């Protein structure tokens, strides 16, 4: 967890506040978005971040309903998460990225 603390941010998208990290060690690194599974959070990636951040700009978020992100009263469908992640990416101003 200590590796991510300096990189923690919060963003609000459609009145939903989400926690995310954005690690940019080199401006030329291509963005890599890490999306956790059910029951996960940003911390799910802590064992991978150190290595991945040597080659990529690392972005990971607590999806709505998980980790330290808001838990809105919505139907948590795949469509909801796809649309939310799309808006999150746009808010960060990213046009091209890899997703894991």
mmCIF file of N, CA and C in Angstrom:
data_model
loop_
_atom_site.group_PDB
_atom_site.id
_atom_site.type_symbol
_atom_site.label_atom_id
_atom_site.label_comp_id
_atom_site.label_asym_id
_atom_site.label_seq_id
_atom_site.Cartn_x
_atom_site.Cartn_y
_atom_site.Cartn_z
ATOM 1 N N UNK A 1 0.822 -1.200 0.000
ATOM 2 C CA UNK A 1 0.000 0.000 0.000
ATOM 3 C C UNK A 1 0.861 1.257 0.000
ATOM 4 N N UNK A 2 1.990 1.231 0.706
ATOM 5 C CA UNK A 2 2.824 2.430 0.804
ATOM 6 C C UNK A 2 3.245 2.968 -0.552
ATOM 7 N N UNK A 3 3.428 2.081 -1.523
ATOM 8 C CA UNK A 3 3.880 2.520 -2.847
ATOM 9 C C UNK A 3 2.854 3.425 -3.524
ATOM 10 N N UNK A 4 1.571 3.267 -3.205
ATOM 11 C CA UNK A 4 0.539 4.046 -3.899
ATOM 12 C C UNK A 4 0.134 5.325 -3.181
ATOM 13 N N UNK A 5 0.442 5.447 -1.907
ATOM 14 C CA UNK A 5 -0.042 6.590 -1.118
ATOM 15 C C UNK A 5 0.260 7.942 -1.760
ATOM 16 N N UNK A 6 1.482 8.198 -2.251
ATOM 17 C CA UNK A 6 1.740 9.529 -2.832
ATOM 18 C C UNK A 6 0.962 9.814 -4.119
ATOM 19 N N UNK A 7 0.393 8.784 -4.719
ATOM 20 C CA UNK A 7 -0.256 8.933 -6.021
ATOM 21 C C UNK A 7 -1.780 8.903 -5.942
ATOM 22 N N UNK A 8 -2.339 8.875 -4.753
ATOM 23 C CA UNK A 8 -3.792 8.773 -4.591
ATOM 24 C C UNK A 8 -4.473 10.102 -4.920
ATOM 25 N N UNK A 9 -5.548 9.995 -5.699
ATOM 26 C CA UNK A 9 -6.371 11.145 -6.076
ATOM 27 C C UNK A 9 -7.838 10.746 -5.936
ATOM 28 N N UNK A 10 -8.702 11.745 -5.989
ATOM 29 C CA UNK A 10 -10.142 11.500 -6.036
ATOM 30 C C UNK A 10 -10.729 12.311 -7.184
ATOM 31 N N UNK A 11 -11.710 11.734 -7.857
ATOM 32 C CA UNK A 11 -12.414 12.423 -8.940
ATOM 33 C C UNK A 11 -13.908 12.207 -8.729
ATOM 34 N N UNK A 12 -14.694 13.170 -9.165
ATOM 35 C CA UNK A 12 -16.146 13.035 -9.096
ATOM 36 C C UNK A 12 -16.693 12.992 -10.510
ATOM 37 N N UNK A 13 -17.425 11.927 -10.782
ATOM 38 C CA UNK A 13 -18.019 11.721 -12.096
ATOM 39 C C UNK A 13 -19.497 11.429 -11.875
ATOM 40 N N UNK A 14 -20.356 12.264 -12.440
ATOM 41 C CA UNK A 14 -21.808 12.102 -12.264
ATOM 42 C C UNK A 14 -22.175 11.960 -10.787
ATOM 43 N N UNK A 15 -21.622 12.821 -9.951
ATOM 44 C CA UNK A 15 -21.891 12.842 -8.509
ATOM 45 C C UNK A 15 -21.404 11.602 -7.766
ATOM 46 N N UNK A 16 -20.526 10.833 -8.378
ATOM 47 C CA UNK A 16 -19.932 9.669 -7.725
ATOM 48 C C UNK A 16 -18.441 9.949 -7.549
ATOM 49 N N UNK A 17 -18.005 9.968 -6.300
ATOM 50 C CA UNK A 17 -16.591 10.234 -5.997
ATOM 51 C C UNK A 17 -15.835 8.913 -5.990
ATOM 52 N N UNK A 18 -14.756 8.850 -6.780
ATOM 53 C CA UNK A 18 -13.956 7.628 -6.850
ATOM 54 C C UNK A 18 -12.504 7.925 -6.495
ATOM 55 N N UNK A 19 -11.888 6.951 -5.861
ATOM 56 C CA UNK A 19 -10.458 7.035 -5.555
ATOM 57 C C UNK A 19 -9.697 6.391 -6.699
ATOM 58 N N UNK A 20 -8.583 7.017 -7.077
ATOM 59 C CA UNK A 20 -7.743 6.428 -8.114
ATOM 60 C C UNK A 20 -6.294 6.812 -7.884
ATOM 61 N N UNK A 21 -5.411 6.095 -8.549
ATOM 62 C CA UNK A 21 -3.995 6.452 -8.549
ATOM 63 C C UNK A 21 -3.583 6.745 -9.980
ATOM 64 N N UNK A 22 -2.597 7.606 -10.110
ATOM 65 C CA UNK A 22 -2.051 7.957 -11.423
ATOM 66 C C UNK A 22 -0.544 8.116 -11.232
ATOM 67 N N UNK A 23 0.197 7.115 -11.671
ATOM 68 C CA UNK A 23 1.650 7.099 -11.496
ATOM 69 C C UNK A 23 2.299 7.354 -12.846
ATOM 70 N N UNK A 24 2.946 8.500 -12.973
ATOM 71 C CA UNK A 24 3.606 8.887 -14.219
ATOM 72 C C UNK A 24 5.093 9.072 -13.922
ATOM 73 N N UNK A 25 5.886 8.033 -14.179
ATOM 74 C CA UNK A 25 7.332 8.134 -13.944
ATOM 75 C C UNK A 25 8.063 8.696 -15.154
ATOM 76 N N UNK A 26 7.411 8.613 -16.316
ATOM 77 C CA UNK A 26 7.998 9.137 -17.548
ATOM 78 C C UNK A 26 6.843 9.592 -18.442
ATOM 79 N N UNK A 27 6.875 10.824 -18.899
ATOM 80 C CA UNK A 27 5.786 11.370 -19.725
ATOM 81 C C UNK A 27 5.593 10.598 -21.028
ATOM 82 N N UNK A 28 6.593 9.836 -21.448
ATOM 83 C CA UNK A 28 6.491 9.076 -22.697
ATOM 84 C C UNK A 28 5.847 7.706 -22.499
ATOM 85 N N UNK A 29 5.657 7.294 -21.250
ATOM 86 C CA UNK A 29 5.063 5.985 -20.984
ATOM 87 C C UNK A 29 3.597 5.969 -21.417
ATOM 88 N N UNK A 30 3.181 4.859 -22.032
ATOM 89 C CA UNK A 30 1.806 4.673 -22.484
ATOM 90 C C UNK A 30 0.921 4.351 -21.276
ATOM 91 N N UNK A 31 -0.298 4.896 -21.210
ATOM 92 C CA UNK A 31 -1.176 4.643 -20.065
ATOM 93 C C UNK A 31 -1.681 3.198 -20.013
ATOM 94 N N UNK A 32 -1.706 2.656 -18.808
ATOM 95 C CA UNK A 32 -2.232 1.325 -18.538
ATOM 96 C C UNK A 32 -3.244 1.454 -17.404
ATOM 97 N N UNK A 33 -4.510 1.168 -17.701
ATOM 98 C CA UNK A 33 -5.578 1.246 -16.707
ATOM 99 C C UNK A 33 -5.786 -0.131 -16.097
ATOM 100 N N UNK A 34 -5.663 -0.211 -14.779
ATOM 101 C CA UNK A 34 -5.851 -1.461 -14.048
ATOM 102 C C UNK A 34 -7.230 -1.439 -13.397
ATOM 103 N N UNK A 35 -8.067 -2.406 -13.755
ATOM 104 C CA UNK A 35 -9.424 -2.489 -13.209
ATOM 105 C C UNK A 35 -9.523 -3.759 -12.367
ATOM 106 N N UNK A 36 -9.824 -3.597 -11.095
ATOM 107 C CA UNK A 36 -9.909 -4.735 -10.175
ATOM 108 C C UNK A 36 -11.154 -5.570 -10.448
ATOM 109 N N UNK A 37 -11.170 -6.765 -9.878
ATOM 110 C CA UNK A 37 -12.318 -7.653 -9.998
ATOM 111 C C UNK A 37 -13.313 -7.436 -8.868
ATOM 112 N N UNK A 38 -14.328 -8.282 -8.813
ATOM 113 C CA UNK A 38 -15.348 -8.179 -7.769
ATOM 114 C C UNK A 38 -14.706 -8.343 -6.400
ATOM 115 N N UNK A 39 -15.080 -7.470 -5.491
ATOM 116 C CA UNK A 39 -14.530 -7.514 -4.146
ATOM 117 C C UNK A 39 -13.141 -6.915 -4.038
ATOM 118 N N UNK A 40 -12.631 -6.360 -5.137
ATOM 119 C CA UNK A 40 -11.281 -5.813 -5.152
ATOM 120 C C UNK A 40 -11.242 -4.319 -4.924
ATOM 121 N N UNK A 41 -10.046 -3.776 -5.075
ATOM 122 C CA UNK A 41 -9.806 -2.341 -4.937
ATOM 123 C C UNK A 41 -8.446 -2.050 -5.550
ATOM 124 N N UNK A 42 -8.008 -0.813 -5.455
ATOM 125 C CA UNK A 42 -6.672 -0.447 -5.936
ATOM 126 C C UNK A 42 -5.619 -1.357 -5.311
ATOM 127 N N UNK A 43 -5.807 -1.674 -4.038
ATOM 128 C CA UNK A 43 -4.816 -2.500 -3.335
ATOM 129 C C UNK A 43 -4.631 -3.873 -3.973
ATOM 130 N N UNK A 44 -5.581 -4.322 -4.779
ATOM 131 C CA UNK A 44 -5.435 -5.601 -5.482
ATOM 132 C C UNK A 44 -4.219 -5.605 -6.398
ATOM 133 N N UNK A 45 -3.768 -4.420 -6.794
ATOM 134 C CA UNK A 45 -2.686 -4.284 -7.767
ATOM 135 C C UNK A 45 -1.328 -3.949 -7.156
ATOM 136 N N UNK A 46 -1.235 -3.808 -5.842
ATOM 137 C CA UNK A 46 0.009 -3.308 -5.253
ATOM 138 C C UNK A 46 1.221 -4.174 -5.574
ATOM 139 N N UNK A 47 1.046 -5.474 -5.721
ATOM 140 C CA UNK A 47 2.184 -6.342 -6.051
ATOM 141 C C UNK A 47 2.648 -6.173 -7.492
ATOM 142 N N UNK A 48 1.821 -5.617 -8.354
ATOM 143 C CA UNK A 48 2.150 -5.454 -9.770
ATOM 144 C C UNK A 48 2.615 -4.050 -10.126
ATOM 145 N N UNK A 49 2.233 -3.071 -9.339
ATOM 146 C CA UNK A 49 2.458 -1.670 -9.697
ATOM 147 C C UNK A 49 3.932 -1.323 -9.832
ATOM 148 N N UNK A 50 4.765 -1.805 -8.928
ATOM 149 C CA UNK A 50 6.185 -1.440 -8.961
ATOM 150 C C UNK A 50 6.817 -1.823 -10.295
ATOM 151 N N UNK A 51 6.565 -3.029 -10.757
ATOM 152 C CA UNK A 51 7.148 -3.494 -12.022
ATOM 153 C C UNK A 51 6.487 -2.804 -13.210
ATOM 154 N N UNK A 52 5.168 -2.742 -13.233
ATOM 155 C CA UNK A 52 4.458 -2.149 -14.369
ATOM 156 C C UNK A 52 4.773 -0.668 -14.539
ATOM 157 N N UNK A 53 5.026 0.030 -13.433
ATOM 158 C CA UNK A 53 5.287 1.472 -13.524
ATOM 159 C C UNK A 53 6.658 1.789 -14.111
ATOM 160 N N UNK A 54 7.488 0.772 -14.337
ATOM 161 C CA UNK A 54 8.781 1.010 -15.001
ATOM 162 C C UNK A 54 8.617 1.097 -16.513
ATOM 163 N N UNK A 55 7.459 0.703 -17.026
ATOM 164 C CA UNK A 55 7.223 0.704 -18.474
ATOM 165 C C UNK A 55 5.952 1.438 -18.894
ATOM 166 N N UNK A 56 5.048 1.700 -17.935
ATOM 167 C CA UNK A 56 3.749 2.287 -18.250
ATOM 168 C C UNK A 56 3.396 3.398 -17.269
ATOM 169 N N UNK A 57 2.536 4.300 -17.711
ATOM 170 C CA UNK A 57 1.838 5.210 -16.798
ATOM 171 C C UNK A 57 0.735 4.368 -16.179
ATOM 172 N N UNK A 58 0.717 4.238 -14.887
ATOM 173 C CA UNK A 58 -0.236 3.363 -14.213
ATOM 174 C C UNK A 58 -1.408 4.168 -13.660
ATOM 175 N N UNK A 59 -2.604 3.749 -14.057
ATOM 176 C CA UNK A 59 -3.841 4.327 -13.542
ATOM 177 C C UNK A 59 -4.677 3.161 -13.020
ATOM 178 N N UNK A 60 -5.139 3.278 -11.801
ATOM 179 C CA UNK A 60 -6.028 2.261 -11.235
ATOM 180 C C UNK A 60 -7.081 2.988 -10.415
ATOM 181 N N UNK A 61 -8.288 2.454 -10.409
ATOM 182 C CA UNK A 61 -9.342 3.103 -9.645
ATOM 183 C C UNK A 61 -10.125 2.095 -8.835
ATOM 184 N N UNK A 62 -10.707 2.581 -7.753
ATOM 185 C CA UNK A 62 -11.713 1.816 -7.028
ATOM 186 C C UNK A 62 -13.022 2.078 -7.761
ATOM 187 N N UNK A 63 -13.555 1.058 -8.397
ATOM 188 C CA UNK A 63 -14.833 1.228 -9.081
ATOM 189 C C UNK A 63 -15.909 1.645 -8.079
ATOM 190 N N UNK A 64 -16.959 2.321 -8.537
ATOM 191 C CA UNK A 64 -18.052 2.670 -7.627
ATOM 192 C C UNK A 64 -18.570 1.417 -6.906
ATOM 193 N N UNK A 65 -18.745 1.553 -5.605
ATOM 194 C CA UNK A 65 -19.206 0.420 -4.805
ATOM 195 C C UNK A 65 -18.080 -0.388 -4.193
ATOM 196 N N UNK A 66 -16.828 -0.029 -4.480
ATOM 197 C CA UNK A 66 -15.675 -0.780 -3.991
ATOM 198 C C UNK A 66 -14.650 0.149 -3.357
ATOM 199 N N UNK A 67 -13.802 -0.415 -2.509
ATOM 200 C CA UNK A 67 -12.701 0.340 -1.921
ATOM 201 C C UNK A 67 -13.186 1.605 -1.236
ATOM 202 N N UNK A 68 -12.499 2.718 -1.515
ATOM 203 C CA UNK A 68 -12.848 4.002 -0.901
ATOM 204 C C UNK A 68 -13.692 4.885 -1.811
ATOM 205 N N UNK A 69 -14.216 4.312 -2.884
ATOM 206 C CA UNK A 69 -15.113 5.064 -3.766
ATOM 207 C C UNK A 69 -16.530 5.048 -3.204
ATOM 208 N N UNK A 70 -17.333 6.020 -3.658
ATOM 209 C CA UNK A 70 -18.732 6.089 -3.232
ATOM 210 C C UNK A 70 -19.477 4.821 -3.605
ATOM 211 N N UNK A 71 -20.536 4.573 -2.852
ATOM 212 C CA UNK A 71 -21.414 3.442 -3.116
ATOM 213 C C UNK A 71 -22.801 3.991 -3.445
ATOM 214 N N UNK A 72 -22.977 4.451 -4.689
ATOM 215 C CA UNK A 72 -24.253 5.079 -5.053
ATOM 216 C C UNK A 72 -25.392 4.067 -5.102
ATOM 217 N N UNK A 73 -26.597 4.577 -5.000
ATOM 218 C CA UNK A 73 -27.788 3.741 -5.064
ATOM 219 C C UNK A 73 -28.184 3.574 -6.531
ATOM 220 N N UNK A 74 -27.452 2.712 -7.227
ATOM 221 C CA UNK A 74 -27.698 2.444 -8.645
ATOM 222 C C UNK A 74 -27.664 0.941 -8.867
ATOM 223 N N UNK A 75 -28.061 0.535 -10.039
ATOM 224 C CA UNK A 75 -27.950 -0.863 -10.427
ATOM 225 C C UNK A 75 -26.544 -1.088 -10.981
ATOM 226 N N UNK A 76 -25.750 -1.871 -10.281
ATOM 227 C CA UNK A 76 -24.357 -2.102 -10.677
ATOM 228 C C UNK A 76 -24.287 -3.167 -11.775
ATOM 229 N N UNK A 77 -24.627 -2.749 -12.987
ATOM 230 C CA UNK A 77 -24.604 -3.651 -14.135
ATOM 231 C C UNK A 77 -23.291 -3.481 -14.898
ATOM 232 N N UNK A 78 -23.028 -4.399 -15.781
ATOM 233 C CA UNK A 78 -21.839 -4.276 -16.633
ATOM 234 C C UNK A 78 -21.918 -2.989 -17.437
ATOM 235 N N UNK A 79 -23.095 -2.676 -17.945
ATOM 236 C CA UNK A 79 -23.287 -1.449 -18.717
ATOM 237 C C UNK A 79 -22.960 -0.212 -17.875
ATOM 238 N N UNK A 80 -23.381 -0.207 -16.610
ATOM 239 C CA UNK A 80 -23.072 0.917 -15.724
ATOM 240 C C UNK A 80 -21.563 1.095 -15.610
ATOM 241 N N UNK A 81 -20.848 -0.005 -15.360
ATOM 242 C CA UNK A 81 -19.396 0.098 -15.185
ATOM 243 C C UNK A 81 -18.681 0.484 -16.475
ATOM 244 N N UNK A 82 -19.116 -0.043 -17.605
ATOM 245 C CA UNK A 82 -18.503 0.332 -18.889
ATOM 246 C C UNK A 82 -18.656 1.829 -19.118
ATOM 247 N N UNK A 83 -19.859 2.340 -18.947
ATOM 248 C CA UNK A 83 -20.104 3.777 -19.138
ATOM 249 C C UNK A 83 -19.324 4.614 -18.132
ATOM 250 N N UNK A 84 -19.250 4.145 -16.893
ATOM 251 C CA UNK A 84 -18.523 4.900 -15.870
ATOM 252 C C UNK A 84 -17.032 4.965 -16.192
ATOM 253 N N UNK A 85 -16.448 3.835 -16.554
ATOM 254 C CA UNK A 85 -15.013 3.810 -16.881
ATOM 255 C C UNK A 85 -14.734 4.691 -18.094
ATOM 256 N N UNK A 86 -15.614 4.681 -19.070
ATOM 257 C CA UNK A 86 -15.444 5.544 -20.239
ATOM 258 C C UNK A 86 -15.420 7.021 -19.826
ATOM 259 N N UNK A 87 -16.326 7.424 -18.960
ATOM 260 C CA UNK A 87 -16.357 8.819 -18.495
ATOM 261 C C UNK A 87 -15.132 9.147 -17.640
ATOM 262 N N UNK A 88 -14.667 8.189 -16.855
ATOM 263 C CA UNK A 88 -13.461 8.379 -16.044
ATOM 264 C C UNK A 88 -12.250 8.632 -16.944
ATOM 265 N N UNK A 89 -12.100 7.829 -17.978
ATOM 266 C CA UNK A 89 -10.984 7.987 -18.920
ATOM 267 C C UNK A 89 -11.045 9.361 -19.589
ATOM 268 N N UNK A 90 -12.229 9.760 -20.015
ATOM 269 C CA UNK A 90 -12.388 11.080 -20.643
ATOM 270 C C UNK A 90 -12.044 12.200 -19.668
ATOM 271 N N UNK A 91 -12.438 12.052 -18.404
ATOM 272 C CA UNK A 91 -12.146 13.086 -17.400
ATOM 273 C C UNK A 91 -10.638 13.269 -17.231
ATOM 274 N N UNK A 92 -9.880 12.187 -17.352
ATOM 275 C CA UNK A 92 -8.425 12.272 -17.241
ATOM 276 C C UNK A 92 -7.781 12.776 -18.530
ATOM 277 N N UNK A 93 -8.578 12.899 -19.586
ATOM 278 C CA UNK A 93 -8.051 13.410 -20.851
ATOM 279 C C UNK A 93 -7.226 12.401 -21.623
ATOM 280 N N UNK A 94 -7.482 11.134 -21.386
ATOM 281 C CA UNK A 94 -6.727 10.071 -22.055
ATOM 282 C C UNK A 94 -7.487 9.630 -23.298
ATOM 283 N N UNK A 95 -6.781 9.535 -24.411
ATOM 284 C CA UNK A 95 -7.422 9.120 -25.664
ATOM 285 C C UNK A 95 -7.023 7.714 -26.096
ATOM 286 N N UNK A 96 -5.872 7.237 -25.640
ATOM 287 C CA UNK A 96 -5.405 5.888 -25.979
ATOM 288 C C UNK A 96 -4.813 5.249 -24.728
ATOM 289 N N UNK A 97 -5.116 3.976 -24.512
ATOM 290 C CA UNK A 97 -4.576 3.288 -23.348
ATOM 291 C C UNK A 97 -4.756 1.791 -23.487
ATOM 292 N N UNK A 98 -4.042 1.058 -22.654
ATOM 293 C CA UNK A 98 -4.257 -0.374 -22.486
ATOM 294 C C UNK A 98 -5.076 -0.553 -21.215
ATOM 295 N N UNK A 99 -5.884 -1.631 -21.187
ATOM 296 C CA UNK A 99 -6.687 -1.933 -20.000
ATOM 297 C C UNK A 99 -6.437 -3.378 -19.587
ATOM 298 N N UNK A 100 -6.190 -3.551 -18.299
ATOM 299 C CA UNK A 100 -6.109 -4.904 -17.719
ATOM 300 C C UNK A 100 -7.182 -4.983 -16.657
#
